[in-house]
XYZ file of C-alpha atoms in Angstrom:
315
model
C 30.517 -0.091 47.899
C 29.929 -3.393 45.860
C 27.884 -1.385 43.388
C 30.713 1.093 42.995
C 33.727 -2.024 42.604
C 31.032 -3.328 40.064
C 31.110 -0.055 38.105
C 34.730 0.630 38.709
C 35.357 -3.191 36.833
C 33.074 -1.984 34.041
C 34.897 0.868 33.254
C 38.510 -0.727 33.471
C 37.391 -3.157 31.381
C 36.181 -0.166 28.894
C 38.833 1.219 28.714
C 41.473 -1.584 28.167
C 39.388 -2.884 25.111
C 39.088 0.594 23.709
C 42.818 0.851 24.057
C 43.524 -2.576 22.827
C 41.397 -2.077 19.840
C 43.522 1.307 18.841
C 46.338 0.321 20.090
C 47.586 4.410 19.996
C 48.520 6.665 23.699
C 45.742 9.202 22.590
C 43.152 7.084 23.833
C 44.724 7.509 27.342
C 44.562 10.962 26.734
C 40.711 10.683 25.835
C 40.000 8.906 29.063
C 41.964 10.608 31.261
C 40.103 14.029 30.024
C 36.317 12.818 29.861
C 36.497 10.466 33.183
C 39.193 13.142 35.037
C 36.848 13.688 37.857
C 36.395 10.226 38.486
C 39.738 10.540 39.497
C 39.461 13.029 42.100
C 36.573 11.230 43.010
C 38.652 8.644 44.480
C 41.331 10.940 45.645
C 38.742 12.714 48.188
C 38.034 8.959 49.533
C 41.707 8.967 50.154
C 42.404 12.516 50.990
C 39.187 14.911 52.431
C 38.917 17.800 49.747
C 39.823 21.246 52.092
C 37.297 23.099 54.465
C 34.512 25.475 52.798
C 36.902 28.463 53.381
C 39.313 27.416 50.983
C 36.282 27.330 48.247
C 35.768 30.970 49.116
C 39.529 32.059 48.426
C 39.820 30.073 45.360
C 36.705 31.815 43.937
C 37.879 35.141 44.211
C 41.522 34.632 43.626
C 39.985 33.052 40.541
C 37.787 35.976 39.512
C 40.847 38.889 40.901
C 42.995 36.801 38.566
C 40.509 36.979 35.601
C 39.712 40.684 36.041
C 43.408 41.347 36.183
C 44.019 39.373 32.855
C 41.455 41.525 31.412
C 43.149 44.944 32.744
C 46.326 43.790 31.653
C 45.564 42.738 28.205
C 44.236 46.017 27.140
C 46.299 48.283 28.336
C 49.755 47.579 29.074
C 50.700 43.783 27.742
C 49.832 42.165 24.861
C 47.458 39.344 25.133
C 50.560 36.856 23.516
C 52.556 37.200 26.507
C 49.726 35.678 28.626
C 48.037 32.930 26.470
C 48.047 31.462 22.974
C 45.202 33.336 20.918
C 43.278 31.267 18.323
C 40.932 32.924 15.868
C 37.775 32.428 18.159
C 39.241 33.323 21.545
C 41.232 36.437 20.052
C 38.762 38.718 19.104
C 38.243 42.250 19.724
C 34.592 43.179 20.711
C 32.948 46.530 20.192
C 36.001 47.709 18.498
C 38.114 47.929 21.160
C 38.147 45.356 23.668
C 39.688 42.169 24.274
C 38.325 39.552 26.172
C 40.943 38.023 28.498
C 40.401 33.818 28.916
C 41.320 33.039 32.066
C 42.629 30.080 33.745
C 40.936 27.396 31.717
C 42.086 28.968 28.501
C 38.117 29.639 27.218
C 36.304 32.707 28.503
C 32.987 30.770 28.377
C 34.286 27.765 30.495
C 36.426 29.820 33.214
C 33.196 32.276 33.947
C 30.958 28.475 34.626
C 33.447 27.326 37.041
C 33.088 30.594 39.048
C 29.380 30.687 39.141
C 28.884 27.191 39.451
C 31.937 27.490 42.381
C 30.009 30.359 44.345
C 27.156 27.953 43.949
C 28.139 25.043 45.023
C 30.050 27.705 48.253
C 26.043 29.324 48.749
C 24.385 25.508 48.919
C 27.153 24.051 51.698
C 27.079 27.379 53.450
C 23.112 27.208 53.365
C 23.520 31.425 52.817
C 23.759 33.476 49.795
C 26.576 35.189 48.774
C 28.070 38.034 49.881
C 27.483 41.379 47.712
C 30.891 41.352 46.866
C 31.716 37.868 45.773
C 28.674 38.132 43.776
C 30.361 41.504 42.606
C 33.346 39.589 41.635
C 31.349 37.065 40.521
C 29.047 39.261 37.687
C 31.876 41.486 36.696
C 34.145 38.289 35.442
C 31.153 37.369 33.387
C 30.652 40.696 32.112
C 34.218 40.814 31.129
C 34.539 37.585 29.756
C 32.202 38.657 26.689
C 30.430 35.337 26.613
C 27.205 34.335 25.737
C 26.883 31.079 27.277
C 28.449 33.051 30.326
C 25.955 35.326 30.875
C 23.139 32.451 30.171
C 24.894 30.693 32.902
C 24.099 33.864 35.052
C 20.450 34.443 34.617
C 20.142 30.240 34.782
C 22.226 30.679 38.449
C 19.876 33.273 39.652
C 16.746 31.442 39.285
C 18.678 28.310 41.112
C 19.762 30.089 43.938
C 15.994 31.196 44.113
C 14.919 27.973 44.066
C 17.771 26.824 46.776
C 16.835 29.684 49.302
C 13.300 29.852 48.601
C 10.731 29.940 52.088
C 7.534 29.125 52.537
C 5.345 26.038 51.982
C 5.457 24.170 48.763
C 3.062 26.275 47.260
C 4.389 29.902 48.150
C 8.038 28.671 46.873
C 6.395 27.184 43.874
C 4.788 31.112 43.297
C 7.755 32.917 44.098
C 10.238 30.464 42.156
C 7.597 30.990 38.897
C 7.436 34.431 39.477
C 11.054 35.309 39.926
C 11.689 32.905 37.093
C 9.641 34.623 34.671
C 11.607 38.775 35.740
C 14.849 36.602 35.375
C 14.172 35.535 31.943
C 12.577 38.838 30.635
C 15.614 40.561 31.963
C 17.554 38.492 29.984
C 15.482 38.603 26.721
C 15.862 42.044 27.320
C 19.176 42.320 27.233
C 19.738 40.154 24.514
C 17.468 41.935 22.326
C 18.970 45.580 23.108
C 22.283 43.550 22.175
C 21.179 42.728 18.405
C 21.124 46.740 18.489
C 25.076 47.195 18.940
C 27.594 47.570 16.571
C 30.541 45.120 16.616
C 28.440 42.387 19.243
C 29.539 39.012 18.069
C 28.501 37.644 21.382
C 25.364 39.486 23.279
C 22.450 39.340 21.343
C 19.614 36.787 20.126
C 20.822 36.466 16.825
C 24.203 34.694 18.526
C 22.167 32.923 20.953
C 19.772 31.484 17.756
C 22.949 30.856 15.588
C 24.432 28.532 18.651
C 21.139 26.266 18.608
C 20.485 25.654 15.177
C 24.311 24.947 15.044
C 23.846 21.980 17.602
C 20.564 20.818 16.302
C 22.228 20.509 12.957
C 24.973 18.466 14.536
C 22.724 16.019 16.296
C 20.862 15.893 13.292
C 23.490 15.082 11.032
C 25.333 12.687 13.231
C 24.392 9.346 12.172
C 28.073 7.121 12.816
C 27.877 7.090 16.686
C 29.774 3.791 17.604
C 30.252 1.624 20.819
C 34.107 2.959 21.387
C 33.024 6.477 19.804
C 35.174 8.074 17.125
C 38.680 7.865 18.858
C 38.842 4.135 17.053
C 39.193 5.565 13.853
C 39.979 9.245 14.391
C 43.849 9.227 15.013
C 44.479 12.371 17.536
C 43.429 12.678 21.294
C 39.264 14.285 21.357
C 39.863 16.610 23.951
C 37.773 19.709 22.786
C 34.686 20.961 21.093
C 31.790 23.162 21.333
C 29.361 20.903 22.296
C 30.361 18.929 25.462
C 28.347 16.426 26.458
C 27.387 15.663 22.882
C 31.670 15.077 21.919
C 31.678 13.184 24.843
C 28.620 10.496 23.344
C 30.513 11.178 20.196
C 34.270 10.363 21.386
C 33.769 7.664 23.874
C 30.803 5.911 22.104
C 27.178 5.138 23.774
C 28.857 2.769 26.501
C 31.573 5.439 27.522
C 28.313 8.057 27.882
C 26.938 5.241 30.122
C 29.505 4.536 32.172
C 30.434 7.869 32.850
C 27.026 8.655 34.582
C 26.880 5.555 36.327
C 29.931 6.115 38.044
C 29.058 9.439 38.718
C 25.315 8.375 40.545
C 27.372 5.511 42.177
C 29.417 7.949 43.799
C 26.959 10.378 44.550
C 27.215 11.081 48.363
C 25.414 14.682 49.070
C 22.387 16.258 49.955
C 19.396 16.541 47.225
C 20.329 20.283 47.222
C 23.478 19.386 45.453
C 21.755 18.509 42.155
C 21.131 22.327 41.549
C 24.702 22.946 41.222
C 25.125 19.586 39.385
C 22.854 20.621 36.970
C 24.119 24.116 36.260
C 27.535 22.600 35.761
C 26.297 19.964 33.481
C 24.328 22.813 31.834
C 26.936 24.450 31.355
C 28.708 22.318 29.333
C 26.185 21.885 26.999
C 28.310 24.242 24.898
C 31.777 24.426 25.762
C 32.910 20.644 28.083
C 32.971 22.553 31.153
C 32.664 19.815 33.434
C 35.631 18.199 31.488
C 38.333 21.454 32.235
C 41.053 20.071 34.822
C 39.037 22.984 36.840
C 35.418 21.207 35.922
C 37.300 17.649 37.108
C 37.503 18.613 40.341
C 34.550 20.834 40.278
C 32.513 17.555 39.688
C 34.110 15.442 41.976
C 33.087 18.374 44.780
C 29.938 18.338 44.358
C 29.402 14.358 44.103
C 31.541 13.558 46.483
C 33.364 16.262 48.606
C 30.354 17.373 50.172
C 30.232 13.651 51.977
C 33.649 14.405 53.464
C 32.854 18.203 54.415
C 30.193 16.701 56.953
C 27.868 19.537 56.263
C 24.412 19.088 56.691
C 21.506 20.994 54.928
C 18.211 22.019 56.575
């Protein structure tokens, strides 16, 4: 469309002055990981993204894979044969176990994609999931050890209630509130019984209360944000962080944060029902960049997009 050319220009012309100003190849590498999903964006106009029952196989080849990572890993082969293990992602929890990190290399960001995959499956499929994907689906995140996992979980729950809630406005209103408020008891619950275990680094509120003072502090204390973002001055490629969407205002500047969603809404081509699985994803990068994984790329171009192409048509 003309509004899409329009925002397509904007962006080009973004990113040549950002590169012109540096002058240095990370600043392809910067755009090519925070705008990757405009990319397959464009692709699916080109080529239609597969039929629904590929989505189904990749999900639970992608949890299998994860839960066989984790078998593997502690018992029979060390964790260095698999990946690269870093101070944060090494660990061992409750004095014993090691929590494997699957194919996005970050335990918190591989267990998103899955939920926010069965999903995105559940909402084009206008059906829950079966008990056991959602099997599959629970036991990655349990494995994975992650907070912002298991977050993601409960948050999924109460969207899925909200997706395949009946009734009049009113009695899905009740039973959304309602099954909102068990959801997030459970999950107090179980976050408080966690500040009760020995050797939790990851379960518990005390983590949970740690992570949010931690990003109010960086908000607070960020001051510097710039029209190009930090890659003008910072030297290396951006392409990680702990606080997604925030690095992303941070790296690409105020105009980059603009453009991004722009193109994004300009492209958007699915039913209202898709925003609930937008959301979650974009949720779930609050922490880790999710929606910024090669996995998230095309994760995010799905949902804006591929659901245009499926030709499948909610109630």
């Amino acid at each position: 469309s003309k509004v899409q050319v329009v925002f397509m220009v904007g962006f080009l012309g973004y990113a040549i002055l950002a590169f012109v100003s540096v002058g240095e190849y990370y600043v392809v590498q910067n755009l090519r990981y925070w705008f990757g999903s405009i990319l397959f964006i464009l692709l699916f106009k080109v080529i239609p993204p597969p039929k629904i029952d590929i989505y189904r196989y990749i999900l639970r080849i992608g949890c299998y894979i994860y839960i066989l990572e984790a078998l593997l890993i502690n018992t029979y082969i060390s964790s260095e044969n698999i990946h690269y293990l870093t101070s944060d992602l090494g660990h061992i929890f409750f004095g014993f176990y090691e929590r494997p990190v699957g194919f996005t290399s970050n335990p918190g960001t591989t267990s998103v994609f899955l939920i926010v995959l069965s999903f995105l499956i559940e909402v084009i499929e206008k059906r829950r999931a079966s008990i056991s994907d959602m099997f599959l689906v629970i036991t990655a995140v349990v494995l994975s050890v992650s907070a912002t996992a298991v977050l993601m979980l409960f948050i999924y729950f109460i969207f899925r209630f909200v997706a395949f809630s009946t009734g009049g406005f009113i009695t899905a209103t009740v039973k959304t509130l309602a099954a909102s408020i068990i959801i997030l008891f459970s999950l107090f619950s179980l976050l408080s019984f966690g500040d009760k275990i020995e050797n939790n680094q990851k379960y518990s509120l005390e983590y949970v209360n740690k992570i949010v003072l931690l990003k109010y502090d960086t908000i607070k204390d960020k001051t510097d944000l710039s029209f190009f973002g930090s890659q003008v001055d910072s030297g290396v490629a951006q392409t990680s962080g702990d606080f997604g969407l925030f690095i992303l205002i941070v790296v690409m500047g105020g105009i980059g944060f603009i453009i991004y969603f722009l193109m994004l809404s300009s492209f958007w081509n699915a039913d209202y029902r898709f925003l609930l699985p937008l959301l979650l994803l974009l949720i779930g990068s609050l922490h880790y960049p999710s929606a910024f994984s090669p996995a998230g790329h095309v994760l995010m171009a799905l949902i804006i997009y591929g659901e245009g192409k499926i030709k499948v048509k909610l109630g």
